[in-house]
CSV table of C-alpha atoms in Angstrom, one decimal:
chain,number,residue,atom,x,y,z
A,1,UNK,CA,-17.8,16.6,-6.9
A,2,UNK,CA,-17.7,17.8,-10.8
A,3,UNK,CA,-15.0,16.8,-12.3
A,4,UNK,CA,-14.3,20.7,-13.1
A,5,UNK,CA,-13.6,21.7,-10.5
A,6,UNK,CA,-10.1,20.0,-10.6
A,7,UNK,CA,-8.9,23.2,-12.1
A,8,UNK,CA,-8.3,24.5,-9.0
A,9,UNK,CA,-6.4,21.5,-7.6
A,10,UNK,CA,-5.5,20.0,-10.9
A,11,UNK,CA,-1.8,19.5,-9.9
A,12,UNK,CA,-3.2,17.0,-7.2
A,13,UNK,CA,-3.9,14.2,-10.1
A,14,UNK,CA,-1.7,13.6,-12.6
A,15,UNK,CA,-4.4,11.2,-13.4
A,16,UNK,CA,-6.6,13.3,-14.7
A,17,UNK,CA,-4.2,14.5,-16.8
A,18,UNK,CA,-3.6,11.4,-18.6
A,19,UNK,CA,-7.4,10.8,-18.0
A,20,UNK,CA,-8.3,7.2,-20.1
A,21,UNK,CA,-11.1,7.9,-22.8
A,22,UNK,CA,-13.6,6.0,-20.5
A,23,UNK,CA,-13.6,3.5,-18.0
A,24,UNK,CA,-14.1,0.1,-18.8
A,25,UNK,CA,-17.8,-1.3,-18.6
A,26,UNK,CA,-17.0,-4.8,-16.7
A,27,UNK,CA,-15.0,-2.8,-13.7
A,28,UNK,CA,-16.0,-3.6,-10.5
A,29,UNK,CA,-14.5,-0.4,-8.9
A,30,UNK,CA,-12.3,2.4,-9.5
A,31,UNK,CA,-8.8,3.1,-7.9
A,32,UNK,CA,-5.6,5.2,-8.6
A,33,UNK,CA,-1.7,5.1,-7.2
A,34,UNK,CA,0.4,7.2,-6.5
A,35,UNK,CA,3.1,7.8,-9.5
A,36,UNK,CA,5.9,5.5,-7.9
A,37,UNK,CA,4.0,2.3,-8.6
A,38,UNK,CA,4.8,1.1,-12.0
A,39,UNK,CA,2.0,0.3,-14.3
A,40,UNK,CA,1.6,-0.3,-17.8
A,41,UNK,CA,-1.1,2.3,-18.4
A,42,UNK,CA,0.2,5.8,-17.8
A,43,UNK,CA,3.5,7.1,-17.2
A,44,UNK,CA,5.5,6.7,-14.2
A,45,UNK,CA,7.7,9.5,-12.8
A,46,UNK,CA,7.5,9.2,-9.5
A,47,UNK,CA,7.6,13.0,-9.5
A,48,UNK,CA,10.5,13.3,-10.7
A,49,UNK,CA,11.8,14.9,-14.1
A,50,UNK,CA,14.4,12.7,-14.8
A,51,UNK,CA,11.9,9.5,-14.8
A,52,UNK,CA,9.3,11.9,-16.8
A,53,UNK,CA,8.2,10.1,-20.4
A,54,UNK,CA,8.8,6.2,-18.5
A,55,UNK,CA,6.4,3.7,-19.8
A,56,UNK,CA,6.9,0.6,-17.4
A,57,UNK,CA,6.3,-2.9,-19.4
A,58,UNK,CA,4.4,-4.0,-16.5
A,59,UNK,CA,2.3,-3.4,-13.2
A,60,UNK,CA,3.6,-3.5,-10.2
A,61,UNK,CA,2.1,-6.6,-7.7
A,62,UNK,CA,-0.5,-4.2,-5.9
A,63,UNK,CA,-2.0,-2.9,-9.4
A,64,UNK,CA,-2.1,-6.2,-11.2
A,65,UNK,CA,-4.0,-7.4,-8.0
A,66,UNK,CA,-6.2,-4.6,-7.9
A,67,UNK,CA,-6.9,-5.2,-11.4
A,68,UNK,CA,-7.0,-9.3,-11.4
A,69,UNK,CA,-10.4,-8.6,-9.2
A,70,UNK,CA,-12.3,-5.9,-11.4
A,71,UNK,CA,-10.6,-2.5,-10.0
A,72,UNK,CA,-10.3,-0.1,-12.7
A,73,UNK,CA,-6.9,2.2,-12.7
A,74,UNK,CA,-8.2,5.9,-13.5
A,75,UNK,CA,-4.8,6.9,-13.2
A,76,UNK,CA,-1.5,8.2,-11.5
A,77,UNK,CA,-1.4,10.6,-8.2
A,78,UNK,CA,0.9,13.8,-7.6
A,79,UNK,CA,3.6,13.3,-5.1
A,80,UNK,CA,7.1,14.6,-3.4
A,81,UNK,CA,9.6,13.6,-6.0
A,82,UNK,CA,10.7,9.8,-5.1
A,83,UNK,CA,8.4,10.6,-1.9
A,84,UNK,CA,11.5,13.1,-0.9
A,85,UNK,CA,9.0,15.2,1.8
A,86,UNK,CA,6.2,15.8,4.3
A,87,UNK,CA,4.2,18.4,2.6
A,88,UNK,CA,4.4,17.5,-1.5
A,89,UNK,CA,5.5,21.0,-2.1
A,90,UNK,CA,8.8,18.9,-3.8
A,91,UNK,CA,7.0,17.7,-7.2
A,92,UNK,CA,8.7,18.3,-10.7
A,93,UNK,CA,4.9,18.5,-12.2
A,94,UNK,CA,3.3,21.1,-9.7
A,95,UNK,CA,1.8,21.5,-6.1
A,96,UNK,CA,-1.2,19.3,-5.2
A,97,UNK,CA,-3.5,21.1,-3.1
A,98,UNK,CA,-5.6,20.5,0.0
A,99,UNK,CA,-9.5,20.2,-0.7
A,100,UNK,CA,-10.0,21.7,2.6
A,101,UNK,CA,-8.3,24.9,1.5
A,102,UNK,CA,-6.8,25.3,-1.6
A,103,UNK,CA,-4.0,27.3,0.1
A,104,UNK,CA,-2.4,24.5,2.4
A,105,UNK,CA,-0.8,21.2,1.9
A,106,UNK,CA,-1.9,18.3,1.1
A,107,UNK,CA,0.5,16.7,3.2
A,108,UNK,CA,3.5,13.8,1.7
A,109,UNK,CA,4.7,12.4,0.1
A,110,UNK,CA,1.8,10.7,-1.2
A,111,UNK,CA,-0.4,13.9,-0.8
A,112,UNK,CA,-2.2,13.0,-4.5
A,113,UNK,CA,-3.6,10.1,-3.4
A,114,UNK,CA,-5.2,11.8,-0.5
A,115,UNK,CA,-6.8,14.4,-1.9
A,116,UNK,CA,-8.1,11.8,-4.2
A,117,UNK,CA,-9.7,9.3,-1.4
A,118,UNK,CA,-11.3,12.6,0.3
A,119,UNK,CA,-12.4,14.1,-3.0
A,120,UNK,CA,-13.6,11.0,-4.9
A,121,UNK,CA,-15.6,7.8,-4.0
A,122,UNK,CA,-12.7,5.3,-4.3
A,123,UNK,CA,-9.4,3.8,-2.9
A,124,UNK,CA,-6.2,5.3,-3.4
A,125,UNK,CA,-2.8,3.4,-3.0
A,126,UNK,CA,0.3,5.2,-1.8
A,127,UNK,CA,3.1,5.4,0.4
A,128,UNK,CA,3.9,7.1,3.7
A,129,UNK,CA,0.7,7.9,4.1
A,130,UNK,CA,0.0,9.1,7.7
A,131,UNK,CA,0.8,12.8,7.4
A,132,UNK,CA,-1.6,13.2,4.0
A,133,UNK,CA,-4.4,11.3,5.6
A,134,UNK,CA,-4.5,13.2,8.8
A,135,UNK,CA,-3.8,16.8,6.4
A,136,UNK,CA,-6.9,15.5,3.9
A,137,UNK,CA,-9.0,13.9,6.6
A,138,UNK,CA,-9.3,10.4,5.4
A,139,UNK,CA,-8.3,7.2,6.9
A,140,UNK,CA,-4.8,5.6,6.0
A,141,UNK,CA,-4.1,2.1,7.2
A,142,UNK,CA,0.4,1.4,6.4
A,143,UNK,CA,0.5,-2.4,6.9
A,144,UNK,CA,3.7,-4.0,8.9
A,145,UNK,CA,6.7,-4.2,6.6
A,146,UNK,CA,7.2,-6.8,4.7
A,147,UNK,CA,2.7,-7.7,4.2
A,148,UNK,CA,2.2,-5.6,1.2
A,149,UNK,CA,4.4,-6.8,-1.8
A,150,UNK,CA,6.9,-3.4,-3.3
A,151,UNK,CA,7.6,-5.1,-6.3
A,152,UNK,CA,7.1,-2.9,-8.9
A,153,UNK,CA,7.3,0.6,-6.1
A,154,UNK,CA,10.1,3.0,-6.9
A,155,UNK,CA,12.2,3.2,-3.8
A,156,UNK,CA,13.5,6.3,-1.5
A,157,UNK,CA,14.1,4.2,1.7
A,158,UNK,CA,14.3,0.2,0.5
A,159,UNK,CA,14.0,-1.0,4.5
A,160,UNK,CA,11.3,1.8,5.0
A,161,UNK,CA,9.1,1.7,1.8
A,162,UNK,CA,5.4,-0.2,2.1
A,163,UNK,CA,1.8,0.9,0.3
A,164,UNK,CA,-0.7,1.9,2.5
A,165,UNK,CA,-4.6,2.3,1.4
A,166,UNK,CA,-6.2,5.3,2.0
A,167,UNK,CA,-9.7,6.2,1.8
A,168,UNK,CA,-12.7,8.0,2.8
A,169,UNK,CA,-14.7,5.2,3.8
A,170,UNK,CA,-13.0,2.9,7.2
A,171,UNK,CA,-14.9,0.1,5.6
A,172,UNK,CA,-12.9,-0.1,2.4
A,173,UNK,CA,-9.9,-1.1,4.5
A,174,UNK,CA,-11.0,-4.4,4.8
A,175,UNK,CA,-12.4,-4.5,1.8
A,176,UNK,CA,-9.3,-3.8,0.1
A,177,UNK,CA,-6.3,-4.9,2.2
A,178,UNK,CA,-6.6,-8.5,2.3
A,179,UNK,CA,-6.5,-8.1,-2.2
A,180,UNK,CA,-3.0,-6.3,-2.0
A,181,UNK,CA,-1.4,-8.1,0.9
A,182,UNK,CA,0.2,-11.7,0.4
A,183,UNK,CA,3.8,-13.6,-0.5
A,184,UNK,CA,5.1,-12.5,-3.5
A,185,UNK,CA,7.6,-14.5,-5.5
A,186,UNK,CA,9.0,-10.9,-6.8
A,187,UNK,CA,9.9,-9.6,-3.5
A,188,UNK,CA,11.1,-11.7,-0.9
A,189,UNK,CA,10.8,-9.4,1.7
A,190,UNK,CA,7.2,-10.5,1.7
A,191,UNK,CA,7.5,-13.9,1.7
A,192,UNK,CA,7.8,-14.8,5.2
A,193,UNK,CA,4.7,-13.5,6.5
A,194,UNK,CA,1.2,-15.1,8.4
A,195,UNK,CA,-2.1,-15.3,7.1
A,196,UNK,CA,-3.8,-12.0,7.3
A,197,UNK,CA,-6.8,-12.9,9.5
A,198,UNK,CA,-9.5,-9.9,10.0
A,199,UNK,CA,-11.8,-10.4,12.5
A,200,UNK,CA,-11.4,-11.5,16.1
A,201,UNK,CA,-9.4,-9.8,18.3
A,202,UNK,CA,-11.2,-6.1,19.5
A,203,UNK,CA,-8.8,-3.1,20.6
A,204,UNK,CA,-9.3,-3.2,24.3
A,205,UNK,CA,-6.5,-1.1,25.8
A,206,UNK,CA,-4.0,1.7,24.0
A,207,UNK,CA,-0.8,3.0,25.7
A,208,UNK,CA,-0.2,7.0,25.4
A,209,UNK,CA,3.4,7.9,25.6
A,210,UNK,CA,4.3,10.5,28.2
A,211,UNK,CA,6.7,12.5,25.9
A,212,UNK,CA,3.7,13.5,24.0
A,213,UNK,CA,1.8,15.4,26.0
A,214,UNK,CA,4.4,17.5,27.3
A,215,UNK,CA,6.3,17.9,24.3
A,216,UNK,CA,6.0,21.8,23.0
A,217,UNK,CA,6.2,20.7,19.3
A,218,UNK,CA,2.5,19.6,19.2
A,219,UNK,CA,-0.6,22.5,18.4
A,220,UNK,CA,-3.2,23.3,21.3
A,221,UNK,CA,-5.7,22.8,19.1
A,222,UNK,CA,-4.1,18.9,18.2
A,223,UNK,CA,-3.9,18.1,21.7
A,224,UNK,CA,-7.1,19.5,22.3
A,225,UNK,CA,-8.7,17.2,19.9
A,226,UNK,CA,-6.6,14.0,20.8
A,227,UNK,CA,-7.6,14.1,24.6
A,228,UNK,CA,-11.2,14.4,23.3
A,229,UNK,CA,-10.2,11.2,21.5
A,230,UNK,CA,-8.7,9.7,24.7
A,231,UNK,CA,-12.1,10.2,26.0
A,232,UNK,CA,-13.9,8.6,23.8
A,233,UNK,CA,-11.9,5.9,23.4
A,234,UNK,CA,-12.7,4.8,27.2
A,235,UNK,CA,-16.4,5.6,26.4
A,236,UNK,CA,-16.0,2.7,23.9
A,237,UNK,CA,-15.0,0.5,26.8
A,238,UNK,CA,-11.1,0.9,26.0
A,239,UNK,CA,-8.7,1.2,28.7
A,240,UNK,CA,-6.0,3.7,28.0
A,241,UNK,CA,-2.9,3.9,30.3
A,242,UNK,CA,-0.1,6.5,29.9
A,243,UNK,CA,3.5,5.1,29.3
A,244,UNK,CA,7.2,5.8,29.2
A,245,UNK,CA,8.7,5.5,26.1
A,246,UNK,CA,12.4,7.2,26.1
A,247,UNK,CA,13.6,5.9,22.7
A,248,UNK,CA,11.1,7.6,20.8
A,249,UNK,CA,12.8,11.5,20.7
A,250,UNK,CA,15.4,9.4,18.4
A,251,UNK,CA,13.1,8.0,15.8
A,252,UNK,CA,13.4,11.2,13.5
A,253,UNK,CA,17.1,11.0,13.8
A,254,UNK,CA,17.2,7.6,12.8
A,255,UNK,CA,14.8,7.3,9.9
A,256,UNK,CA,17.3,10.6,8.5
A,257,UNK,CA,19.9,8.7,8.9
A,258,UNK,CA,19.1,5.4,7.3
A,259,UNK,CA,16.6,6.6,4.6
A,260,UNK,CA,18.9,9.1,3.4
A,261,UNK,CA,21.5,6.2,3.2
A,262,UNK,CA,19.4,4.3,1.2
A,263,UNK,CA,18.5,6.6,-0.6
A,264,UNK,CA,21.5,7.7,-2.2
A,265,UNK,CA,22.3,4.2,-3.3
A,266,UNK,CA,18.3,3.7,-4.4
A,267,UNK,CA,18.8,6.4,-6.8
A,268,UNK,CA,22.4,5.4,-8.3
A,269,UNK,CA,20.4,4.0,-11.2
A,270,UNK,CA,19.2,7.2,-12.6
A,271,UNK,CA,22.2,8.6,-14.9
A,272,UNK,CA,20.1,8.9,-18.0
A,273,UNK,CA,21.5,5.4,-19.7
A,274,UNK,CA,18.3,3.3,-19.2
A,275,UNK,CA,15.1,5.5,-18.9
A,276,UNK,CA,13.2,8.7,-18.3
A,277,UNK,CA,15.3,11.6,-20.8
A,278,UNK,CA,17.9,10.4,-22.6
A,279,UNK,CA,19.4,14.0,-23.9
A,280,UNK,CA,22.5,14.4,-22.3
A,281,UNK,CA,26.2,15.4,-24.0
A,282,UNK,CA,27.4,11.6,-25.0
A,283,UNK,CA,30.7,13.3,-25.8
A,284,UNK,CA,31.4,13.6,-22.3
A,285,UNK,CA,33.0,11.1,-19.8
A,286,UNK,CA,30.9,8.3,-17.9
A,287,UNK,CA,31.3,10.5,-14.8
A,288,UNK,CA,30.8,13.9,-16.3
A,289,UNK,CA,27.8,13.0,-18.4
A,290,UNK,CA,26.1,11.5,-15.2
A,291,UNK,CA,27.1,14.8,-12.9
A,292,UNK,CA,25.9,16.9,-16.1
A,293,UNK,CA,22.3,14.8,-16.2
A,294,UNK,CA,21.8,14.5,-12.7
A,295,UNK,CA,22.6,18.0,-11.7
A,296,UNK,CA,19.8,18.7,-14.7
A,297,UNK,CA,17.0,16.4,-14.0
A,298,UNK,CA,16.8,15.7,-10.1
A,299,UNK,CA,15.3,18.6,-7.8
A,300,UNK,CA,16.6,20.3,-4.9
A,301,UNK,CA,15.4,17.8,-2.0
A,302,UNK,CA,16.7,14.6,-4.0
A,303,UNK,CA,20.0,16.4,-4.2
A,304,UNK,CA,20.3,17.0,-0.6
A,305,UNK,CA,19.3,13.5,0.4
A,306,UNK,CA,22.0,12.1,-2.0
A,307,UNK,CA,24.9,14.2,-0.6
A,308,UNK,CA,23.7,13.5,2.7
A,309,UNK,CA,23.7,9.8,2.4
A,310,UNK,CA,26.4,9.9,0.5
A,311,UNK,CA,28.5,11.8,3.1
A,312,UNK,CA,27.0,8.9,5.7
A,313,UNK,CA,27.7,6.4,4.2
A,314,UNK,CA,31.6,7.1,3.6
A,315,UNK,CA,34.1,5.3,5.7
A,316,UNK,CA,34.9,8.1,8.0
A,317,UNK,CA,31.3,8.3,9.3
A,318,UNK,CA,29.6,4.6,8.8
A,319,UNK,CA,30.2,3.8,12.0
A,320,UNK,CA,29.6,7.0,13.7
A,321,UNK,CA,26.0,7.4,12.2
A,322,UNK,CA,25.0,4.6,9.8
A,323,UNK,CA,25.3,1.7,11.9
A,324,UNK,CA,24.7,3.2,15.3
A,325,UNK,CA,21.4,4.6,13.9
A,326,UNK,CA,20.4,0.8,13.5
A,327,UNK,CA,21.7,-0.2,16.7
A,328,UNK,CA,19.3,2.8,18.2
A,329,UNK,CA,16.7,1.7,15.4
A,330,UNK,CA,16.6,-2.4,17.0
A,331,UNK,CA,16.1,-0.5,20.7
A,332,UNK,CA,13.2,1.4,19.6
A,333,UNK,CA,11.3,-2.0,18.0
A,334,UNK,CA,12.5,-3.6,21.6
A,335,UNK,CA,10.4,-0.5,23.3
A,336,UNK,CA,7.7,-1.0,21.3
A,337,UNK,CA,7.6,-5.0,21.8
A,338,UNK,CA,7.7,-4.1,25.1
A,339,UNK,CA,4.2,-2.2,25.6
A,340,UNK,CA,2.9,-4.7,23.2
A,341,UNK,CA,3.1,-7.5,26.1
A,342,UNK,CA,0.0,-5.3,27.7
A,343,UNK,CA,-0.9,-3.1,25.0
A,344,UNK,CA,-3.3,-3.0,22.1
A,345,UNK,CA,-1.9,-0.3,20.4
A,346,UNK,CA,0.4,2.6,20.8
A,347,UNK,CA,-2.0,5.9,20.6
A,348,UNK,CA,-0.6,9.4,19.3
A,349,UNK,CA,-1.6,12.3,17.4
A,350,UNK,CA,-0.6,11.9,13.3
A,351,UNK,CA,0.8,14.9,12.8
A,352,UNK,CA,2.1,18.0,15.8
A,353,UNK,CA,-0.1,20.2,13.5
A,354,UNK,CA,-3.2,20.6,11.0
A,355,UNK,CA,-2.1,21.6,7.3
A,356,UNK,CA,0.1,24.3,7.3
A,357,UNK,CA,-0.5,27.1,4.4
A,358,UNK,CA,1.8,26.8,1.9
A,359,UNK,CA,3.6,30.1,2.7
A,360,UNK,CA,4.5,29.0,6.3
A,361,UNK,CA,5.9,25.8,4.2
A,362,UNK,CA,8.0,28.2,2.7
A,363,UNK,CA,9.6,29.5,5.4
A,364,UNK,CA,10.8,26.0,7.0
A,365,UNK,CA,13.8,24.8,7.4
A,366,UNK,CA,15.0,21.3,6.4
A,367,UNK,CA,15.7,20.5,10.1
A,368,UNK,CA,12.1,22.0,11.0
A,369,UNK,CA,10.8,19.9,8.2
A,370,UNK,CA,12.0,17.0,9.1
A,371,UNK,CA,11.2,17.2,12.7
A,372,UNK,CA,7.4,17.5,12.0
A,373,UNK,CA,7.8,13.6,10.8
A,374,UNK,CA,8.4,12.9,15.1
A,375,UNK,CA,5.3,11.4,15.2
A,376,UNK,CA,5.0,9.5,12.2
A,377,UNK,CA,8.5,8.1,12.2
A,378,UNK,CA,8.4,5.5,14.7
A,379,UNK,CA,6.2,3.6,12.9
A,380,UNK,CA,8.0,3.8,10.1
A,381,UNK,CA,11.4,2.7,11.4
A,382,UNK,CA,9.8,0.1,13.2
A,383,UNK,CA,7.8,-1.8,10.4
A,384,UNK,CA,4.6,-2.1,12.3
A,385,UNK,CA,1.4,-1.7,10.9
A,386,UNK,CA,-0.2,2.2,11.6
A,387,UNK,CA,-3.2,3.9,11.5
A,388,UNK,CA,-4.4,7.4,11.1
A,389,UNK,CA,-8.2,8.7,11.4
A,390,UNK,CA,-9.8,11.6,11.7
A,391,UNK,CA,-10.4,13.1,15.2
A,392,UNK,CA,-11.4,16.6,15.0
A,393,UNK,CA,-10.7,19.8,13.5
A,394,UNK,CA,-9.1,23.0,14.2
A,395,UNK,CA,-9.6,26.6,11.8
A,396,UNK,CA,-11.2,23.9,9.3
A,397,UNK,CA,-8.9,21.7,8.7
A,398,UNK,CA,-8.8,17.6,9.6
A,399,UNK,CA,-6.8,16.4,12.6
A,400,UNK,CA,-5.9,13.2,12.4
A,401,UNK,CA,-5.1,10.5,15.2
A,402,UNK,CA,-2.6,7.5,14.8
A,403,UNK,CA,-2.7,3.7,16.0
A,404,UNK,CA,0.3,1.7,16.3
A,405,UNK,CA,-0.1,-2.2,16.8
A,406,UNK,CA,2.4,-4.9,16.7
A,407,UNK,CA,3.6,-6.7,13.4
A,408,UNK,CA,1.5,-8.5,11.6
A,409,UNK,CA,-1.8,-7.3,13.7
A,410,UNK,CA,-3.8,-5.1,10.8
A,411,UNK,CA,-6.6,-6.9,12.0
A,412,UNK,CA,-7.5,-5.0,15.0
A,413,UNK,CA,-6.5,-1.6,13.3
A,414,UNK,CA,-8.7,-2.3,10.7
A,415,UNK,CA,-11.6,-2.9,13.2
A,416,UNK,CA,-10.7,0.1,15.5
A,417,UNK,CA,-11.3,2.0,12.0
A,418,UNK,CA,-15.1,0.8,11.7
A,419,UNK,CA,-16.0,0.6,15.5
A,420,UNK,CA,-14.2,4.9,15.3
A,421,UNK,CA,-16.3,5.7,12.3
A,422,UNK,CA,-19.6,4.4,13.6
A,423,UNK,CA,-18.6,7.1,16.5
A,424,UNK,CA,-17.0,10.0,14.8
A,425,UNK,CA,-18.6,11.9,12.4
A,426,UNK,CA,-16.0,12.7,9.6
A,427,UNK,CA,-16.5,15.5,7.6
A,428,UNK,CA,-16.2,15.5,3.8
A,429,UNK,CA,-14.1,18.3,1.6
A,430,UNK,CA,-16.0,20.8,-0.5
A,431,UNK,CA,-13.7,22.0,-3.4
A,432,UNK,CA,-14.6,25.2,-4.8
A,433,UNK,CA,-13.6,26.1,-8.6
């Protein structure tokens, strides 16, 4: 891949455009982040205009780890604004683009970091990674909640938020994860946690829930592919059973709910006081200058997540919503828990659909865009560890297919990633300039 031919997907890296003069001659390897992960090299935005020109004074745990054992940051990766989107069309700095086709989405919100594990020979960090690594045709392993350390990531969803690795190659995921995962005195969310231990335990039998199949949300050509992939997985010697799930139509519903919540308190900080632009009107009033600066400097989506969970959170409707969503939340883990007493893993397709072009984007509602995450939410609200590979294609474009195992059980993701690629044969993107 020459590096020129970025022009035609140049909004994809912001890395390459704060490219460092040359990369250091005792690096082991080379990685980049997406640009919510502070670090003391480039600017972090976190695609956002009103964090645009932030230098952090330090590296956020995963960075400094990659660092402490030879990795190389080339740079920051494009993203949905505070990761505000399924299809990084929400960016202040541009539109990264699929290196399947120029003309669809990368997928989001960390579609940068995609593109740059299917386009370039190294690991990219991001977060909520399932829909760009099924859209770019790379594997993305999301640890359980809690494994990976967030000190140092820029929150949308504080209960939600965890970096995933994503890459071309299923063996860099355990090369890779056991560097970023571990207790960190920073974040205490990560400090009660066991011993990542990769190796042992195989994948011997996946649950498929019923409501999949049947539901009219998901392509032909995604099933198509995924019951090819139920088919190979019993050649592998893997029982697959199909299973009731009920509580899963809600997940979507829920992770709205809550991550818009948190959201709008996550992004209270941002008044122009502390970083990012500082140019508003100081002659105003504390609350007029931070309506005037905010109203400036955050884009549409983070606007609409901030009223919502605003409007949530207020007393009229906590109770009716907010806290009912995590009573409906705990019932979900319980479902999962439940299939985990037989099950392996929990099998479904990543996303309903391959990489939509960028003018059917367009024409989306915010309901329809949010129910395309039906899939990839449950996970999420849950806090287990997921993972998505490739499992076909359909018009040209990567289909991806998603494993969900209990907490704290990376280990046999991470080896259902090798023993997949040894029997798939994953196609690599061809960008043209």
């Amino acid at each position: 891949m020459n590096v020129n031919n970025i022009t035609t997907i140049n909004t994809t890296y912001r890395m390459f455009s704060a490219f460092t003069d040359k990369i250091e001659s005792d690096a082991k390897f080379t990685f980049s982040v997406s640009d919510n992960l502070t670090s003391k090299s480039f600017e972090t935005s976190a695609g956002s205009k009103i964090l645009e020109g932030y230098r952090p004074p330090f590296d956020s745990t995963t960075i400094r780890r990659m660092k402490d054992v030879g990795g190389f940051l080339m740079g920051k990766t494009n993203m949905d604004e505070f990761g505000f989107g399924t299809f990084s069309v929400n960016s202040a700095f541009g539109i990264p683009r699929n290196p399947f086709d120029i003309e669809r989405s990368c997928g989001g919100p960390s579609g940068g970091s995609a593109c740059a594990a299917a386009v370039f020979d190294h690991v990219s960090l991001g977060t909520s990674i399932m829909c760009p690594a099924s859209f770019c045709g790379v594997y993305g392993l999301s640890p359980s909640y809690g494994r990976v350390s967030r000190y140092g990531l820029i929150d949308c969803g504080n209960s939600f938020d965890r970096i995933g690795i994503l890459s071309f190659k299923a063996s860099a995921l355990r090369e890779y994860l056991p560097i970023i995962v571990g207790k960190d005195v920073h974040d205490p969310t990560s400090m009660i946690q066991p011993d990542l231990k990769l190796g042992g335990k195989k994948m011997c039998a996946v649950a498929v829930p019923k409501q999949i199949i049947d539901n009219k949300k998901v392509s032909k050509g995604v099933i198509e592919s995924f019951n090819r992939s139920i088919e190979s997985l019993k050649s592998i010697g893997i029982d697959v059973e199909y299973v009731d799930i009920p509580t899963l139509e809600y997940s979507v519903s829920v992770y709205s709910i809550i991550a818009t919540s948190e959201a709008s308190t996550d992004l209270a900080r941002y008044c122009g006081m502390r970083c990012g632009p500082q140019d508003g009107d100081y002659t105003l009033k504390f609350d007029d200058y931070f309506t005037s600066f905010r109203s400036q400097y955050f884009g549409d989506e983070a606007k609409k997540r901030i009223l919502l969970g605003t409007l949530i959170r207020m007393a009229g409707y906590v109770d009716k919503y907010y806290n009912k969503a995590l009573r409906v939340r705990e019932s979900i883990i319980a479902d999962y828990k439940r299939q985990f007493e037989r099950f392996d893993a929990i099998i479904t397709p990543t996303m309903p659909f391959i990489s939509p072009k960028f003018d059917d984007v367009s024409k989306m509602s915010t309901l329809d865009s949010y129910k395309s995450e039906f899939l990839t939410a449950t996970p999420i609200v849950t806090g287990m560890p997921h993972l998505s590979v490739t499992c076909g294609y359909s018009e040209g474009m990567p289909i991806g297919l998603m494993f969900t195992s209990d907490h704290w059980n990376e280990n046999v993701l991470v080896d259902m990633a090798e023993r997949w690629d040894c029997s798939f044969d994953v196609k690599h993107a061809e960008v043209n300039a």
